[in-house]
Short mmCIF file of C-alpha atoms in Angstrom, two decimals:
data_model
loop_
_atom_site.label_atom_id
_atom_site.label_comp_id
_atom_site.label_asym_id
_atom_site.label_seq_id
_atom_site.Cartn_x
_atom_site.Cartn_y
_atom_site.Cartn_z
CA MET L 1 9.50 24.04 35.90
CA ASN L 2 8.34 25.69 32.66
CA TRP L 3 5.83 23.21 31.19
CA ASN L 4 5.35 25.23 28.03
CA LEU L 5 9.07 25.00 27.27
CA LYS L 6 9.12 21.27 28.12
CA LEU L 7 6.12 20.63 25.79
CA ARG L 8 7.79 22.62 22.99
CA ASN L 9 10.94 20.54 23.39
CA TRP L 10 9.00 17.25 23.30
CA HIS L 11 7.03 18.45 20.29
CA ARG L 12 10.23 19.44 18.46
CA ASP L 13 12.22 16.30 19.35
CA PHE L 14 9.45 13.80 18.54
CA SER L 15 8.82 15.66 15.26
CA TYR L 16 12.50 15.48 14.31
CA PHE L 17 12.79 11.84 15.33
CA TYR L 18 9.71 10.68 13.37
CA ALA L 19 9.89 13.10 10.41
CA GLY L 20 11.21 10.42 8.03
CA LEU L 21 8.64 7.84 9.04
CA LEU L 22 5.83 10.41 8.87
CA MET L 23 6.87 11.31 5.32
CA ALA L 24 7.21 7.64 4.29
CA PHE L 25 3.77 6.79 5.70
CA SER L 26 2.24 9.86 4.08
CA ILE L 27 3.70 9.12 0.65
CA SER L 28 2.89 5.40 0.74
CA GLY L 29 -0.57 6.14 2.16
CA ILE L 30 -1.34 8.42 -0.79
CA ALA L 31 -0.04 5.76 -3.18
CA LEU L 32 -2.14 3.04 -1.52
CA ASN L 33 -5.24 5.26 -1.67
CA HIS L 34 -4.93 5.16 -5.47
CA ARG L 35 -4.03 1.48 -5.88
CA HIS L 36 -7.25 0.89 -7.85
CA SER L 37 -5.72 2.86 -10.77
CA TRP L 38 -2.10 1.69 -10.54
CA ASP L 39 0.09 -0.60 -8.51
CA PRO L 40 2.19 1.52 -6.16
CA ARG L 41 4.50 -1.37 -5.37
CA ASP L 42 5.24 -3.10 -8.67
CA TYR L 43 5.56 -1.99 -12.27
CA VAL L 44 5.51 -3.97 -15.52
CA TYR L 45 8.83 -3.96 -17.31
CA ASP L 46 8.37 -6.72 -19.88
CA THR L 47 5.53 -8.49 -21.67
CA VAL L 48 5.57 -11.72 -23.65
CA GLU L 49 2.65 -12.80 -25.81
CA VAL L 50 1.49 -16.39 -25.39
CA LYS L 51 -1.08 -18.59 -27.13
CA PHE L 52 -2.62 -21.78 -25.87
CA ASP L 53 -4.52 -24.43 -27.83
CA PHE L 54 -7.04 -25.59 -25.28
CA PRO L 55 -8.14 -29.24 -25.34
CA GLU L 56 -11.75 -30.08 -26.12
CA ASN L 57 -12.18 -31.54 -22.65
CA LYS L 58 -11.90 -28.62 -20.20
CA ASP L 59 -10.89 -31.09 -17.45
CA GLY L 60 -7.53 -31.31 -19.25
CA ILE L 61 -6.78 -27.67 -18.44
CA SER L 62 -4.60 -27.73 -15.37
CA ASP L 63 -1.39 -26.26 -13.98
CA GLU L 64 0.48 -29.06 -15.73
CA PHE L 65 -1.22 -28.22 -19.06
CA PHE L 66 -0.15 -24.57 -18.81
CA GLN L 67 3.41 -25.43 -17.66
CA LYS L 68 3.91 -27.84 -20.56
CA ALA L 69 2.42 -25.41 -23.10
CA LEU L 70 4.68 -22.61 -21.83
CA LYS L 71 7.74 -24.86 -22.14
CA ASN L 72 6.72 -25.71 -25.74
CA GLN L 73 6.67 -21.95 -26.45
CA GLY L 74 10.21 -21.58 -25.09
CA ILE L 75 9.07 -19.87 -21.87
CA ASP L 76 10.94 -21.20 -18.88
CA LEU L 77 9.01 -19.70 -15.97
CA LYS L 78 7.95 -21.77 -12.99
CA LEU L 79 4.17 -21.64 -12.72
CA ASN L 80 3.11 -21.11 -9.09
CA GLY L 81 -0.59 -21.62 -9.73
CA THR L 82 -3.64 -20.81 -11.81
CA ALA L 83 -7.08 -19.45 -11.06
CA TRP L 84 -10.26 -18.67 -12.95
CA ARG L 85 -10.98 -14.96 -12.45
CA ARG L 86 -12.47 -12.12 -14.46
CA GLY L 87 -13.78 -14.60 -17.02
CA GLY L 88 -10.42 -16.10 -17.87
CA TYR L 89 -7.40 -17.99 -16.68
CA ASN L 90 -4.91 -16.21 -14.45
CA LEU L 91 -1.41 -17.64 -14.31
CA TYR L 92 0.88 -16.73 -11.41
CA PHE L 93 4.68 -16.83 -11.49
CA ASP L 94 7.43 -15.35 -9.33
CA ASN L 95 7.35 -11.64 -10.26
CA ALA L 96 5.07 -12.27 -13.27
CA TYR L 97 1.39 -12.67 -14.05
CA ALA L 98 -0.71 -13.59 -17.09
CA TYR L 99 -4.37 -13.34 -18.04
CA ILE L 100 -5.43 -15.84 -20.71
CA ASN L 101 -8.58 -15.33 -22.75
CA PRO L 102 -10.50 -18.64 -22.54
CA PHE L 103 -12.03 -18.25 -26.03
CA THR L 104 -8.94 -17.36 -28.05
CA GLY L 105 -6.25 -18.86 -25.82
CA GLU L 106 -4.26 -15.64 -26.21
CA GLY L 107 -2.65 -13.69 -23.41
CA GLU L 108 0.39 -11.86 -22.17
CA ILE L 109 2.83 -12.64 -19.43
CA GLU L 110 3.63 -9.41 -17.63
CA SER L 111 6.86 -9.42 -15.66
CA PHE L 112 7.18 -6.84 -12.94
CA ARG L 113 9.70 -5.34 -10.55
CA THR L 114 9.31 -3.53 -7.27
CA ARG L 115 9.37 0.26 -7.63
CA PRO L 116 12.51 1.60 -6.00
CA ILE L 117 11.88 3.41 -2.69
CA LEU L 118 8.07 3.64 -3.10
CA GLY L 119 7.80 -0.17 -3.15
CA GLN L 120 9.72 -0.41 0.12
CA MET L 121 7.58 2.36 1.66
CA VAL L 122 4.43 0.44 0.71
CA ASP L 123 5.87 -2.76 2.20
CA LEU L 124 6.68 -0.86 5.39
CA HIS L 125 3.17 0.63 5.46
CA LYS L 126 1.54 -2.80 5.13
CA SER L 127 3.96 -4.83 7.27
CA ALA L 128 2.51 -6.92 10.09
CA SER L 129 5.64 -8.38 11.67
CA ASP L 130 5.60 -8.41 15.48
CA VAL L 131 8.58 -6.08 15.79
CA TRP L 132 7.09 -3.64 13.31
CA VAL L 133 3.69 -3.71 15.04
CA TRP L 134 5.34 -2.74 18.35
CA TYR L 135 7.40 -0.02 16.72
CA SER L 136 4.28 1.27 14.93
CA ASP L 137 2.38 1.36 18.22
CA ILE L 138 5.15 3.43 19.80
CA PHE L 139 5.15 5.65 16.71
CA ALA L 140 1.37 6.11 16.97
CA ILE L 141 1.66 7.11 20.64
CA CYS L 142 4.38 9.62 19.75
CA VAL L 143 2.26 11.05 16.92
CA LEU L 144 -0.50 11.54 19.49
CA LEU L 145 2.02 13.33 21.72
CA ILE L 146 3.08 15.50 18.79
CA CYS L 147 -0.57 16.40 18.19
CA ILE L 148 -1.35 17.08 21.86
CA THR L 149 1.77 19.15 22.45
CA GLY L 150 1.09 21.03 19.21
CA LEU L 151 -2.39 21.90 20.48
CA VAL L 152 -1.22 23.37 23.77
CA ILE L 153 2.14 25.05 23.12
CA THR L 154 0.76 28.13 21.38
CA LYS L 155 -0.78 30.72 23.70
CA GLY L 156 -2.67 33.96 23.08
CA ARG L 157 -4.99 34.83 20.20
CA ASN L 158 -3.63 31.98 18.02
CA GLY L 159 -3.77 29.44 20.84
CA PHE L 160 -6.10 26.50 21.25
CA LYS L 161 -8.57 28.33 23.52
CA LYS L 162 -9.13 31.23 21.10
CA ARG L 163 -8.65 29.84 17.60
CA GLY L 164 -7.25 26.30 17.67
CA TRP L 165 -10.36 24.54 18.97
CA LYS L 166 -12.33 25.75 15.93
CA LEU L 167 -9.81 24.33 13.49
CA ALA L 168 -9.53 21.11 15.52
CA LEU L 169 -13.34 20.76 15.48
CA ILE L 170 -13.44 21.24 11.70
CA GLY L 171 -10.62 18.68 11.40
CA VAL L 172 -12.74 16.15 13.28
CA LEU L 173 -16.03 17.02 11.55
CA ILE L 174 -14.81 16.64 7.96
CA PRO L 175 -13.73 12.97 8.25
CA SER L 176 -16.81 12.25 10.40
CA VAL L 177 -19.14 13.61 7.71
CA LEU L 178 -17.23 11.79 4.95
CA TRP L 179 -17.39 8.56 6.96
CA PHE L 180 -21.14 9.00 7.42
CA PHE L 181 -21.77 9.42 3.67
CA LEU L 182 -19.34 6.74 2.54
#
């Protein structure tokens, strides 16, 4: 039995089988790494300015207050809830969000949609369903097999024993050093 040929075949077949998922995880992983600057899943497609006349008694500011005031402004969105964050009122709707300045009562309702393809990749990347967790575990094992077979299939001066171990060591050291300093 030629183990080198068998390892090459496993390496090739697992790589072909998981190429799409590897690309999807890579793309969505890059997008999620930069989520502090933009939302990789949703994008704003419409904004509506709103203005609220707050009552003197702050106890009167409630979900019902906001829902009634929105209806009086001709905005027919179902309010899912409110919260006090970032020094103002946040209003949450299905596929919309608003920040209301507590001093002026002014704000904007931002409606958003899921980005085509990238939004689904991000959902896939973050999914925690039982079926997906099992599939992801199998995927992770196969990625390990791809890595291991990739380390051992090349022989000679470009093989793991001569050159590969140095690159593999650097590949382990860089994230270790970054982890230490972060």
